[in-house]
Amino acid sequence: MPEGTFVIAGAGLAGAKAAETLREEGFAGRVVLVGEEIERPYERPPLSKGFLLDKEPRDKAHVHEADWYDKHDVELRLGVAVASIDPAAHEVRLSTKEPVGYDKLLLATGASPRRLEVPGARLQGIHYLRSMADSAALKQAIAHGGRRVVVAGAGWIGLETAAAARAYGNDVTVIEPEPAPLHASVGPEIGGMFAALHREHGVDLRLDQGVAGFWGAGQVSAVVTSGGAEIPADVVIVGIGVRPNTRLAEEAGLEVSDGVLVDASLRTSDPDVHAAGDVANAYNPLLGRRVRVEHWANALNGGPAAARAMLGRDVSYDRVPYFFSDQYDLGMEMSGAASPGEYDEVVYRGDVEGREFIAFWLSGGRVVGGMNVNVWDVTGDVQALIRSGQAVDRSRLTDPGTPLADLVP
């Protein structure tokens, strides 16, 4: 068992679970967990779901109880950032100017929202969602209802916040430059279903157009679309994706391309530095290619995998990408990769019109993605089909009378 000091840069879910795993695996050395926020480590899904909807208390999002870090001898440094890394000296320098030496370093620096760089982008009333503070501010802006809310972007964050705004009784318009919501994530077939879902709940969905600018005198009062339309707005939510926080890695000379490049053990180009979570562009042996996954499950599982690799364990991080979402009365779980160009067709089992079904994305007869919509306890079977890499009998796959487990080779 190695000793010494392990530093974790980033006190989100990936970083906190890495610290937990180090202690569970018997590491007795120094663990320093550094986070820019003053909030102790928390999970992010509640920010656009339960916490935003005021259905879950703030504390439910926290990864650990407040005293867990002291009890497990983890130095939790909040409100402090890792400012730089010196790989040759095996040292990080904190934003407080304090140097901290390390034997192993984990980069769990996450990602930051992409910003709209258009006229009026600095007006008040324009919200981005990444932190607990962001979610609290947005909740305050929409919770009383009766506001005109415009959402830029019909990805997962955009749709979930649109659903929350409608639940509070606001007028909601969603602007999306693609021909369907979630087009880049799941393609037009399921994207069309989500478009219908939101329109049924009163959302004005404007597709094939983007945001050209904002109007207002200090406070936003209208959004101008690329088509020239002016949409009145009291509140704007921008959800156009995120960028991995790679500055530290770049300045330290680590290999970076759409995230910090890591191998299947989540090791960077420096053998004493690992990366996990949103920031890691990892080689996935199951998929046979690199993927950078921005979802909760990747942080939940990637942090512990990196911790074990830092301890010298034999790690091959080959998880099937997983995501879940709740919007109105629709709950879903998504497994695999189903972006346009990665599949040939989408087939279904169950009641598509009633929105109780499983969708399967097929490539060459193989299941490469699966989404269960208001159908539960099937994720394990869906992921087993993806992991098998084998062609399936299409007629049996779409037959609700055939147990999914029977289709796994």
mmCIF file of C-alpha atoms in Angstrom:
data_model
loop_
_atom_site.group_PDB
_atom_site.id
_atom_site.type_symbol
_atom_site.label_atom_id
_atom_site.label_comp_id
_atom_site.label_asym_id
_atom_site.label_seq_id
_atom_site.Cartn_x
_atom_site.Cartn_y
_atom_site.Cartn_z
ATOM 1 C CA MET A 1 0.000 0.000 0.000
ATOM 2 C CA PRO A 2 1.553 3.349 -1.022
ATOM 3 C CA GLU A 3 1.947 6.083 1.554
ATOM 4 C CA GLY A 4 2.642 9.784 1.180
ATOM 5 C CA THR A 5 0.262 12.526 0.076
ATOM 6 C CA PHE A 6 -2.571 12.245 -2.436
ATOM 7 C CA VAL A 7 -4.036 15.559 -3.621
ATOM 8 C CA ILE A 8 -7.437 15.779 -5.297
ATOM 9 C CA ALA A 9 -8.069 18.950 -7.291
ATOM 10 C CA GLY A 10 -11.839 19.400 -7.409
ATOM 11 C CA ALA A 11 -14.282 18.740 -4.576
ATOM 12 C CA GLY A 12 -17.304 17.607 -6.571
ATOM 13 C CA LEU A 13 -18.798 14.134 -6.673
ATOM 14 C CA ALA A 14 -15.809 12.541 -8.448
ATOM 15 C CA GLY A 15 -13.299 14.053 -6.043
ATOM 16 C CA ALA A 16 -15.307 13.249 -2.915
ATOM 17 C CA LYS A 17 -15.909 9.639 -3.974
ATOM 18 C CA ALA A 18 -12.208 9.277 -4.790
ATOM 19 C CA ALA A 19 -11.319 10.415 -1.268
ATOM 20 C CA GLU A 20 -13.866 8.002 0.180
ATOM 21 C CA THR A 21 -12.449 5.132 -1.862
ATOM 22 C CA LEU A 22 -8.870 5.858 -0.814
ATOM 23 C CA ARG A 23 -9.862 5.421 2.807
ATOM 24 C CA GLU A 24 -12.030 2.366 2.105
ATOM 25 C CA GLU A 25 -9.102 0.732 0.311
ATOM 26 C CA GLY A 26 -6.860 1.238 3.308
ATOM 27 C CA PHE A 27 -4.768 4.217 2.242
ATOM 28 C CA ALA A 28 -3.367 5.699 5.457
ATOM 29 C CA GLY A 29 -1.472 8.622 3.966
ATOM 30 C CA ARG A 30 -2.457 12.264 3.690
ATOM 31 C CA VAL A 31 -5.509 13.071 1.543
ATOM 32 C CA VAL A 32 -6.049 16.708 0.550
ATOM 33 C CA LEU A 33 -9.337 17.503 -1.198
ATOM 34 C CA VAL A 34 -9.376 21.009 -2.680
ATOM 35 C CA GLY A 35 -12.555 22.727 -3.898
ATOM 36 C CA GLU A 36 -13.215 26.256 -5.165
ATOM 37 C CA GLU A 37 -16.755 26.405 -3.807
ATOM 38 C CA ILE A 38 -17.509 27.061 -0.155
ATOM 39 C CA GLU A 39 -20.160 24.313 -0.260
ATOM 40 C CA ARG A 40 -18.955 20.872 0.783
ATOM 41 C CA PRO A 41 -19.018 18.258 -2.011
ATOM 42 C CA TYR A 42 -22.442 17.668 -3.545
ATOM 43 C CA GLU A 43 -24.107 15.914 -6.452
ATOM 44 C CA ARG A 44 -25.299 18.048 -9.366
ATOM 45 C CA PRO A 45 -28.496 16.330 -10.646
ATOM 46 C CA PRO A 46 -30.652 17.929 -7.907
ATOM 47 C CA LEU A 47 -29.661 21.366 -9.201
ATOM 48 C CA SER A 48 -31.976 20.949 -12.192
ATOM 49 C CA LYS A 49 -34.341 18.448 -10.549
ATOM 50 C CA GLY A 50 -35.340 18.010 -6.902
ATOM 51 C CA PHE A 51 -33.600 21.007 -5.338
ATOM 52 C CA LEU A 52 -34.639 23.383 -8.125
ATOM 53 C CA LEU A 53 -38.228 22.171 -7.833
ATOM 54 C CA ASP A 54 -38.104 22.629 -4.047
ATOM 55 C CA LYS A 55 -38.885 18.933 -3.570
ATOM 56 C CA GLU A 56 -35.564 18.067 -1.918
ATOM 57 C CA PRO A 57 -33.644 19.922 0.808
ATOM 58 C CA ARG A 58 -30.205 21.323 0.114
ATOM 59 C CA ASP A 59 -28.487 18.783 2.373
ATOM 60 C CA LYS A 60 -29.791 15.817 0.377
ATOM 61 C CA ALA A 61 -27.411 16.743 -2.448
ATOM 62 C CA HIS A 62 -24.295 16.509 -0.281
ATOM 63 C CA VAL A 63 -22.074 13.487 -0.859
ATOM 64 C CA HIS A 64 -21.192 13.051 2.818
ATOM 65 C CA GLU A 65 -22.323 14.283 6.206
ATOM 66 C CA ALA A 66 -20.538 17.424 7.365
ATOM 67 C CA ASP A 67 -18.331 15.566 9.850
ATOM 68 C CA TRP A 68 -17.331 12.749 7.485
ATOM 69 C CA TYR A 69 -14.145 14.480 6.322
ATOM 70 C CA ASP A 70 -12.781 15.028 9.833
ATOM 71 C CA LYS A 71 -13.746 11.506 10.880
ATOM 72 C CA HIS A 72 -11.833 10.044 7.923
ATOM 73 C CA ASP A 73 -8.864 12.392 8.188
ATOM 74 C CA VAL A 74 -9.520 14.016 4.809
ATOM 75 C CA GLU A 75 -8.281 17.604 4.600
ATOM 76 C CA LEU A 76 -11.194 19.373 2.926
ATOM 77 C CA ARG A 77 -10.032 22.764 1.699
ATOM 78 C CA LEU A 78 -13.087 24.739 0.577
ATOM 79 C CA GLY A 79 -13.094 28.132 -1.085
ATOM 80 C CA VAL A 80 -9.595 27.371 -2.363
ATOM 81 C CA ALA A 81 -8.443 26.368 -5.845
ATOM 82 C CA VAL A 82 -5.424 24.541 -7.154
ATOM 83 C CA ALA A 83 -3.788 27.382 -9.066
ATOM 84 C CA SER A 84 -0.957 25.497 -10.737
ATOM 85 C CA ILE A 85 0.792 22.136 -10.972
ATOM 86 C CA ASP A 86 4.514 21.480 -11.126
ATOM 87 C CA PRO A 87 4.757 17.829 -12.245
ATOM 88 C CA ALA A 88 8.555 17.752 -12.023
ATOM 89 C CA ALA A 89 8.497 18.886 -8.397
ATOM 90 C CA HIS A 90 5.356 16.841 -7.616
ATOM 91 C CA GLU A 91 3.773 19.954 -6.185
ATOM 92 C CA VAL A 92 0.599 21.981 -6.572
ATOM 93 C CA ARG A 93 0.253 25.605 -5.572
ATOM 94 C CA LEU A 94 -3.070 26.701 -4.132
ATOM 95 C CA SER A 95 -4.812 30.007 -4.757
ATOM 96 C CA THR A 96 -3.692 30.949 -1.229
ATOM 97 C CA LYS A 97 -0.077 30.695 -2.555
ATOM 98 C CA GLU A 98 0.446 27.632 -0.341
ATOM 99 C CA PRO A 99 2.500 24.833 -1.934
ATOM 100 C CA VAL A 100 1.388 21.242 -1.347
ATOM 101 C CA GLY A 101 3.552 18.351 -2.398
ATOM 102 C CA TYR A 102 1.985 15.204 -3.748
ATOM 103 C CA ASP A 103 2.891 11.630 -4.537
ATOM 104 C CA LYS A 104 -0.259 11.184 -6.626
ATOM 105 C CA LEU A 105 -2.607 13.834 -7.993
ATOM 106 C CA LEU A 106 -6.186 13.472 -9.208
ATOM 107 C CA LEU A 107 -7.684 16.112 -11.498
ATOM 108 C CA ALA A 108 -11.421 16.224 -10.886
ATOM 109 C CA THR A 109 -11.869 19.826 -11.964
ATOM 110 C CA GLY A 110 -15.129 19.246 -13.825
ATOM 111 C CA ALA A 111 -16.492 21.557 -16.487
ATOM 112 C CA SER A 112 -17.916 25.062 -16.824
ATOM 113 C CA PRO A 113 -20.995 26.216 -18.744
ATOM 114 C CA ARG A 114 -20.441 27.474 -22.263
ATOM 115 C CA ARG A 115 -21.255 31.177 -22.394
ATOM 116 C CA LEU A 116 -23.311 32.973 -24.984
ATOM 117 C CA GLU A 117 -21.112 35.701 -26.414
ATOM 118 C CA VAL A 118 -23.788 37.908 -27.996
ATOM 119 C CA PRO A 119 -24.884 41.510 -27.491
ATOM 120 C CA GLY A 120 -26.500 41.998 -24.092
ATOM 121 C CA ALA A 121 -24.982 38.838 -22.615
ATOM 122 C CA ARG A 122 -23.998 40.651 -19.388
ATOM 123 C CA LEU A 123 -27.507 41.867 -18.535
ATOM 124 C CA GLN A 124 -29.039 40.901 -15.199
ATOM 125 C CA GLY A 125 -31.550 38.068 -15.217
ATOM 126 C CA ILE A 126 -29.487 35.717 -17.412
ATOM 127 C CA HIS A 127 -28.785 32.479 -15.563
ATOM 128 C CA TYR A 128 -26.328 29.631 -16.049
ATOM 129 C CA LEU A 129 -26.653 26.444 -14.034
ATOM 130 C CA ARG A 130 -23.627 24.658 -12.628
ATOM 131 C CA SER A 131 -23.389 25.270 -8.896
ATOM 132 C CA MET A 132 -25.662 25.058 -5.876
ATOM 133 C CA ALA A 133 -25.594 28.854 -5.752
ATOM 134 C CA ASP A 134 -26.691 29.008 -9.408
ATOM 135 C CA SER A 135 -29.621 26.697 -8.690
ATOM 136 C CA ALA A 136 -30.678 28.668 -5.601
ATOM 137 C CA ALA A 137 -30.622 31.921 -7.581
ATOM 138 C CA LEU A 138 -32.618 30.406 -10.423
ATOM 139 C CA LYS A 139 -35.173 28.948 -8.021
ATOM 140 C CA GLN A 140 -35.648 32.366 -6.472
ATOM 141 C CA ALA A 141 -36.185 33.865 -9.940
ATOM 142 C CA ILE A 142 -38.853 31.381 -11.099
ATOM 143 C CA ALA A 143 -40.480 29.977 -7.950
ATOM 144 C CA HIS A 144 -43.256 32.550 -7.652
ATOM 145 C CA GLY A 145 -44.569 31.942 -11.176
ATOM 146 C CA GLY A 146 -45.985 34.427 -13.629
ATOM 147 C CA ARG A 147 -42.613 35.176 -15.198
ATOM 148 C CA ARG A 148 -41.668 35.063 -18.869
ATOM 149 C CA VAL A 149 -38.844 32.543 -19.002
ATOM 150 C CA VAL A 150 -36.741 31.959 -22.104
ATOM 151 C CA VAL A 151 -34.429 28.947 -22.222
ATOM 152 C CA ALA A 152 -31.522 28.958 -24.677
ATOM 153 C CA GLY A 153 -30.739 25.364 -25.579
ATOM 154 C CA ALA A 154 -32.886 22.221 -25.653
ATOM 155 C CA GLY A 155 -30.358 19.828 -24.202
ATOM 156 C CA TRP A 156 -30.879 18.020 -20.918
ATOM 157 C CA ILE A 157 -30.287 21.066 -18.705
ATOM 158 C CA GLY A 158 -32.443 23.270 -20.918
ATOM 159 C CA LEU A 159 -35.355 20.842 -20.925
ATOM 160 C CA GLU A 160 -35.183 20.068 -17.220
ATOM 161 C CA THR A 161 -35.115 23.732 -16.266
ATOM 162 C CA ALA A 162 -37.916 24.452 -18.733
ATOM 163 C CA ALA A 163 -40.009 21.748 -17.041
ATOM 164 C CA ALA A 164 -39.223 23.246 -13.630
ATOM 165 C CA ALA A 165 -40.179 26.729 -14.786
ATOM 166 C CA ARG A 166 -43.492 25.441 -16.118
ATOM 167 C CA ALA A 167 -44.126 23.540 -12.879
ATOM 168 C CA TYR A 168 -43.887 26.886 -11.062
ATOM 169 C CA GLY A 169 -46.441 28.423 -13.437
ATOM 170 C CA ASN A 170 -44.225 30.499 -15.704
ATOM 171 C CA ASP A 171 -44.585 31.134 -19.434
ATOM 172 C CA VAL A 172 -41.690 29.284 -21.077
ATOM 173 C CA THR A 173 -40.084 29.564 -24.509
ATOM 174 C CA VAL A 174 -37.207 27.283 -25.525
ATOM 175 C CA ILE A 175 -34.880 28.279 -28.370
ATOM 176 C CA GLU A 176 -32.814 25.557 -30.047
ATOM 177 C CA PRO A 177 -30.708 25.767 -33.243
ATOM 178 C CA GLU A 178 -31.035 22.037 -33.999
ATOM 179 C CA PRO A 179 -34.124 20.543 -35.684
ATOM 180 C CA ALA A 180 -35.134 18.683 -32.507
ATOM 181 C CA PRO A 181 -34.399 18.828 -28.782
ATOM 182 C CA LEU A 182 -31.497 16.592 -27.712
ATOM 183 C CA HIS A 183 -30.592 16.100 -31.359
ATOM 184 C CA ALA A 184 -26.870 15.729 -30.689
ATOM 185 C CA SER A 185 -27.465 13.369 -27.757
ATOM 186 C CA VAL A 186 -30.132 10.942 -28.964
ATOM 187 C CA GLY A 187 -31.055 11.925 -32.511
ATOM 188 C CA PRO A 188 -34.303 13.217 -33.992
ATOM 189 C CA GLU A 189 -36.523 10.233 -33.161
ATOM 190 C CA ILE A 190 -36.534 10.551 -29.385
ATOM 191 C CA GLY A 191 -35.853 14.275 -29.679
ATOM 192 C CA GLY A 192 -39.230 14.563 -31.381
ATOM 193 C CA MET A 193 -40.898 12.825 -28.452
ATOM 194 C CA PHE A 194 -39.415 15.336 -26.023
ATOM 195 C CA ALA A 195 -40.554 18.188 -28.283
ATOM 196 C CA ALA A 196 -44.117 16.859 -28.119
ATOM 197 C CA LEU A 197 -43.876 16.400 -24.343
ATOM 198 C CA HIS A 198 -42.907 20.006 -23.743
ATOM 199 C CA ARG A 199 -45.415 21.432 -26.179
ATOM 200 C CA GLU A 200 -48.156 19.441 -24.427
ATOM 201 C CA HIS A 201 -47.140 21.201 -21.228
ATOM 202 C CA GLY A 202 -47.413 24.632 -22.791
ATOM 203 C CA VAL A 203 -43.813 25.325 -23.771
ATOM 204 C CA ASP A 204 -43.292 27.463 -26.880
ATOM 205 C CA LEU A 205 -40.527 25.496 -28.606
ATOM 206 C CA ARG A 206 -38.637 27.421 -31.301
ATOM 207 C CA LEU A 207 -36.431 25.043 -33.305
ATOM 208 C CA ASP A 208 -33.863 25.716 -36.044
ATOM 209 C CA GLN A 209 -32.928 29.052 -34.550
ATOM 210 C CA GLY A 210 -30.448 30.343 -32.039
ATOM 211 C CA VAL A 211 -30.003 33.364 -29.803
ATOM 212 C CA ALA A 212 -28.596 36.452 -31.534
ATOM 213 C CA GLY A 213 -28.710 38.822 -28.567
ATOM 214 C CA PHE A 214 -30.531 40.235 -25.546
ATOM 215 C CA TRP A 215 -32.296 43.520 -24.990
ATOM 216 C CA GLY A 216 -32.738 45.376 -21.732
ATOM 217 C CA ALA A 217 -31.781 48.379 -19.621
ATOM 218 C CA GLY A 218 -29.641 46.671 -17.003
ATOM 219 C CA GLN A 219 -32.156 43.825 -16.670
ATOM 220 C CA VAL A 220 -32.935 41.508 -19.565
ATOM 221 C CA SER A 221 -36.327 42.215 -21.103
ATOM 222 C CA ALA A 222 -36.205 40.380 -24.453
ATOM 223 C CA VAL A 223 -34.302 37.736 -26.380
ATOM 224 C CA VAL A 224 -33.563 38.250 -30.068
ATOM 225 C CA THR A 225 -33.429 35.069 -32.137
ATOM 226 C CA SER A 226 -31.276 34.396 -35.185
ATOM 227 C CA GLY A 227 -34.482 34.640 -37.205
ATOM 228 C CA GLY A 228 -35.065 38.195 -36.015
ATOM 229 C CA ALA A 229 -37.892 37.487 -33.574
ATOM 230 C CA GLU A 230 -37.990 39.359 -30.258
ATOM 231 C CA ILE A 231 -39.270 37.226 -27.361
ATOM 232 C CA PRO A 232 -40.163 39.078 -24.130
ATOM 233 C CA ALA A 233 -38.218 37.718 -21.171
ATOM 234 C CA ASP A 234 -38.019 38.370 -17.447
ATOM 235 C CA VAL A 235 -35.688 35.419 -16.859
ATOM 236 C CA VAL A 236 -33.259 33.724 -19.267
ATOM 237 C CA ILE A 237 -31.677 30.317 -18.694
ATOM 238 C CA VAL A 238 -28.705 29.404 -20.878
ATOM 239 C CA GLY A 239 -28.031 25.692 -21.264
ATOM 240 C CA ILE A 240 -25.792 25.256 -24.309
ATOM 241 C CA GLY A 241 -23.348 22.715 -22.952
ATOM 242 C CA VAL A 242 -20.119 22.812 -20.976
ATOM 243 C CA ARG A 243 -16.367 23.007 -21.523
ATOM 244 C CA PRO A 244 -13.982 20.804 -19.536
ATOM 245 C CA ASN A 245 -11.802 22.728 -17.099
ATOM 246 C CA THR A 246 -8.433 21.804 -18.574
ATOM 247 C CA ARG A 247 -6.358 24.913 -17.818
ATOM 248 C CA LEU A 248 -4.355 23.274 -15.028
ATOM 249 C CA ALA A 249 -3.551 20.267 -17.183
ATOM 250 C CA GLU A 250 -2.612 22.377 -20.204
ATOM 251 C CA GLU A 251 -0.287 24.633 -18.231
ATOM 252 C CA ALA A 252 1.312 21.558 -16.639
ATOM 253 C CA GLY A 253 2.066 20.120 -20.086
ATOM 254 C CA LEU A 254 -0.338 17.183 -19.873
ATOM 255 C CA GLU A 255 -1.957 15.895 -23.058
ATOM 256 C CA VAL A 256 -5.308 17.606 -23.623
ATOM 257 C CA SER A 257 -7.927 17.307 -26.365
ATOM 258 C CA ASP A 258 -11.576 17.911 -25.478
ATOM 259 C CA GLY A 259 -10.631 17.156 -21.907
ATOM 260 C CA VAL A 260 -7.600 15.690 -20.219
ATOM 261 C CA LEU A 261 -6.527 12.603 -22.153
ATOM 262 C CA VAL A 262 -6.389 9.509 -19.956
ATOM 263 C CA ASP A 263 -6.018 5.797 -20.597
ATOM 264 C CA ALA A 264 -8.335 3.025 -19.413
ATOM 265 C CA SER A 265 -6.916 3.371 -15.880
ATOM 266 C CA LEU A 266 -7.718 7.112 -15.962
ATOM 267 C CA ARG A 267 -3.997 7.942 -15.964
ATOM 268 C CA THR A 268 -2.838 11.057 -17.801
ATOM 269 C CA SER A 269 0.355 11.432 -19.845
ATOM 270 C CA ASP A 270 2.084 11.844 -16.445
ATOM 271 C CA PRO A 271 1.980 8.497 -14.584
ATOM 272 C CA ASP A 272 1.504 10.210 -11.212
ATOM 273 C CA VAL A 273 -1.479 12.276 -12.345
ATOM 274 C CA HIS A 274 -4.949 10.853 -12.978
ATOM 275 C CA ALA A 275 -8.194 12.527 -14.084
ATOM 276 C CA ALA A 276 -11.846 11.617 -13.576
ATOM 277 C CA GLY A 277 -15.319 13.007 -14.130
ATOM 278 C CA ASP A 278 -16.333 15.670 -16.648
ATOM 279 C CA VAL A 279 -12.765 16.756 -17.330
ATOM 280 C CA ALA A 280 -11.472 13.319 -18.382
ATOM 281 C CA ASN A 281 -11.449 12.225 -22.021
ATOM 282 C CA ALA A 282 -10.937 8.538 -21.349
ATOM 283 C CA TYR A 283 -10.245 5.535 -23.522
ATOM 284 C CA ASN A 284 -13.153 3.144 -22.957
ATOM 285 C CA PRO A 285 -12.137 -0.461 -23.792
ATOM 286 C CA LEU A 286 -15.774 -1.500 -24.199
ATOM 287 C CA LEU A 287 -16.502 1.149 -26.831
ATOM 288 C CA GLY A 288 -13.019 0.935 -28.345
ATOM 289 C CA ARG A 289 -12.607 4.709 -28.428
ATOM 290 C CA ARG A 290 -12.267 7.782 -26.288
ATOM 291 C CA VAL A 291 -15.319 9.312 -24.647
ATOM 292 C CA ARG A 292 -15.798 12.294 -22.388
ATOM 293 C CA VAL A 293 -18.934 11.723 -20.353
ATOM 294 C CA GLU A 294 -20.478 14.658 -18.505
ATOM 295 C CA HIS A 295 -23.094 12.791 -16.505
ATOM 296 C CA TRP A 296 -23.543 11.961 -12.816
ATOM 297 C CA ALA A 297 -22.763 8.251 -13.099
ATOM 298 C CA ASN A 298 -19.373 8.951 -14.631
ATOM 299 C CA ALA A 299 -18.361 11.077 -11.640
ATOM 300 C CA LEU A 300 -19.861 8.552 -9.215
ATOM 301 C CA ASN A 301 -17.918 5.640 -10.705
ATOM 302 C CA GLY A 302 -14.913 7.391 -12.218
ATOM 303 C CA GLY A 303 -13.676 8.935 -8.980
ATOM 304 C CA PRO A 304 -13.408 5.547 -7.218
ATOM 305 C CA ALA A 305 -11.833 3.931 -10.302
ATOM 306 C CA ALA A 306 -9.159 6.622 -10.419
ATOM 307 C CA ALA A 307 -8.516 6.257 -6.688
ATOM 308 C CA ARG A 308 -7.919 2.524 -7.050
ATOM 309 C CA ALA A 309 -5.608 3.115 -9.991
ATOM 310 C CA MET A 310 -3.653 5.676 -7.938
ATOM 311 C CA LEU A 311 -3.196 2.960 -5.320
ATOM 312 C CA GLY A 312 -1.665 0.679 -7.929
ATOM 313 C CA ARG A 313 -4.711 -1.498 -8.533
ATOM 314 C CA ASP A 314 -5.321 -2.969 -11.992
ATOM 315 C CA VAL A 315 -8.136 -0.768 -13.292
ATOM 316 C CA SER A 316 -9.926 -0.861 -16.641
ATOM 317 C CA TYR A 317 -12.675 1.735 -16.632
ATOM 318 C CA ASP A 318 -15.142 0.393 -19.182
ATOM 319 C CA ARG A 319 -18.512 1.531 -17.867
ATOM 320 C CA VAL A 320 -21.491 1.883 -20.188
ATOM 321 C CA PRO A 321 -22.353 5.626 -20.203
ATOM 322 C CA TYR A 322 -25.526 6.233 -18.174
ATOM 323 C CA PHE A 323 -27.824 9.178 -17.608
ATOM 324 C CA PHE A 324 -31.266 9.832 -16.139
ATOM 325 C CA SER A 325 -33.773 12.648 -16.401
ATOM 326 C CA ASP A 326 -37.143 13.622 -14.934
ATOM 327 C CA GLN A 327 -39.417 16.042 -16.783
ATOM 328 C CA TYR A 328 -43.078 16.534 -15.820
ATOM 329 C CA ASP A 329 -44.528 12.998 -15.479
ATOM 330 C CA LEU A 330 -41.789 11.437 -17.610
ATOM 331 C CA GLY A 331 -38.853 9.657 -16.058
ATOM 332 C CA MET A 332 -36.151 8.003 -18.131
ATOM 333 C CA GLU A 333 -32.790 6.285 -17.961
ATOM 334 C CA MET A 334 -30.368 6.311 -20.876
ATOM 335 C CA SER A 335 -27.518 3.846 -21.381
ATOM 336 C CA GLY A 336 -24.886 3.766 -24.118
ATOM 337 C CA ALA A 337 -24.060 6.111 -26.958
ATOM 338 C CA ALA A 338 -26.764 7.075 -29.428
ATOM 339 C CA SER A 339 -25.648 10.249 -31.148
ATOM 340 C CA PRO A 340 -26.497 10.707 -34.844
ATOM 341 C CA GLY A 341 -24.016 8.747 -36.947
ATOM 342 C CA GLU A 342 -23.548 6.075 -34.285
ATOM 343 C CA TYR A 343 -26.685 4.070 -35.111
ATOM 344 C CA ASP A 344 -28.695 2.790 -38.073
ATOM 345 C CA GLU A 345 -32.206 2.738 -36.620
ATOM 346 C CA VAL A 346 -34.263 3.084 -33.469
ATOM 347 C CA VAL A 347 -36.703 0.327 -32.484
ATOM 348 C CA TYR A 348 -39.152 0.193 -29.610
ATOM 349 C CA ARG A 349 -40.860 -2.184 -27.212
ATOM 350 C CA GLY A 350 -43.889 -1.052 -25.245
ATOM 351 C CA ASP A 351 -46.369 1.819 -25.532
ATOM 352 C CA VAL A 352 -44.640 4.666 -27.355
ATOM 353 C CA GLU A 353 -47.721 6.895 -27.539
ATOM 354 C CA GLY A 354 -48.407 6.342 -23.836
ATOM 355 C CA ARG A 355 -44.725 7.021 -23.090
ATOM 356 C CA GLU A 356 -44.098 3.720 -21.355
ATOM 357 C CA PHE A 357 -41.523 2.025 -23.529
ATOM 358 C CA ILE A 358 -37.914 1.126 -24.132
ATOM 359 C CA ALA A 359 -36.124 2.536 -27.173
ATOM 360 C CA PHE A 360 -33.104 0.730 -28.594
ATOM 361 C CA TRP A 361 -30.537 2.279 -30.915
ATOM 362 C CA LEU A 362 -29.091 -0.343 -33.260
ATOM 363 C CA SER A 363 -25.905 -0.342 -35.320
ATOM 364 C CA GLY A 364 -25.372 -3.354 -37.544
ATOM 365 C CA GLY A 365 -27.969 -5.221 -35.507
ATOM 366 C CA ARG A 366 -26.132 -4.536 -32.238
ATOM 367 C CA VAL A 367 -27.681 -2.535 -29.403
ATOM 368 C CA VAL A 368 -25.504 0.550 -28.875
ATOM 369 C CA GLY A 369 -27.965 2.560 -26.782
ATOM 370 C CA GLY A 370 -31.141 2.062 -24.816
ATOM 371 C CA MET A 371 -33.605 4.401 -23.109
ATOM 372 C CA ASN A 372 -36.303 3.176 -20.748
ATOM 373 C CA VAL A 373 -39.118 5.713 -20.464
ATOM 374 C CA ASN A 374 -41.421 5.267 -17.447
ATOM 375 C CA VAL A 375 -40.298 1.622 -17.382
ATOM 376 C CA TRP A 376 -38.107 0.605 -14.487
ATOM 377 C CA ASP A 377 -35.662 -2.051 -13.311
ATOM 378 C CA VAL A 378 -34.381 -2.846 -16.801
ATOM 379 C CA THR A 379 -31.155 -0.823 -16.918
ATOM 380 C CA GLY A 380 -29.004 -3.817 -16.025
ATOM 381 C CA ASP A 381 -30.428 -5.860 -18.896
ATOM 382 C CA VAL A 382 -30.134 -2.962 -21.351
ATOM 383 C CA GLN A 383 -26.503 -2.444 -20.401
ATOM 384 C CA ALA A 384 -25.824 -6.179 -20.687
ATOM 385 C CA LEU A 385 -27.121 -6.097 -24.272
ATOM 386 C CA ILE A 386 -24.807 -3.180 -25.043
ATOM 387 C CA ARG A 387 -21.836 -4.855 -23.381
ATOM 388 C CA SER A 388 -22.365 -8.083 -25.320
ATOM 389 C CA GLY A 389 -21.576 -6.391 -28.627
ATOM 390 C CA GLN A 390 -23.615 -9.091 -30.369
ATOM 391 C CA ALA A 391 -26.382 -8.703 -32.935
ATOM 392 C CA VAL A 392 -29.843 -9.328 -31.518
ATOM 393 C CA ASP A 393 -33.052 -10.723 -32.983
ATOM 394 C CA ARG A 394 -34.953 -7.527 -33.776
ATOM 395 C CA SER A 395 -38.391 -9.153 -33.506
ATOM 396 C CA ARG A 396 -37.631 -10.552 -30.048
ATOM 397 C CA LEU A 397 -36.053 -7.289 -28.949
ATOM 398 C CA THR A 398 -39.256 -5.378 -29.681
ATOM 399 C CA ASP A 399 -41.548 -8.056 -28.196
ATOM 400 C CA PRO A 400 -42.566 -7.075 -24.628
ATOM 401 C CA GLY A 401 -43.308 -10.751 -23.980
ATOM 402 C CA THR A 402 -39.641 -11.694 -24.343
ATOM 403 C CA PRO A 403 -37.602 -10.973 -21.208
ATOM 404 C CA LEU A 404 -34.642 -8.788 -22.031
ATOM 405 C CA ALA A 405 -32.408 -11.099 -20.031
ATOM 406 C CA ASP A 406 -33.180 -13.883 -22.526
ATOM 407 C CA LEU A 407 -31.641 -11.820 -25.323
ATOM 408 C CA VAL A 408 -28.252 -11.412 -23.668
ATOM 409 C CA PRO A 409 -25.798 -13.918 -25.234
#
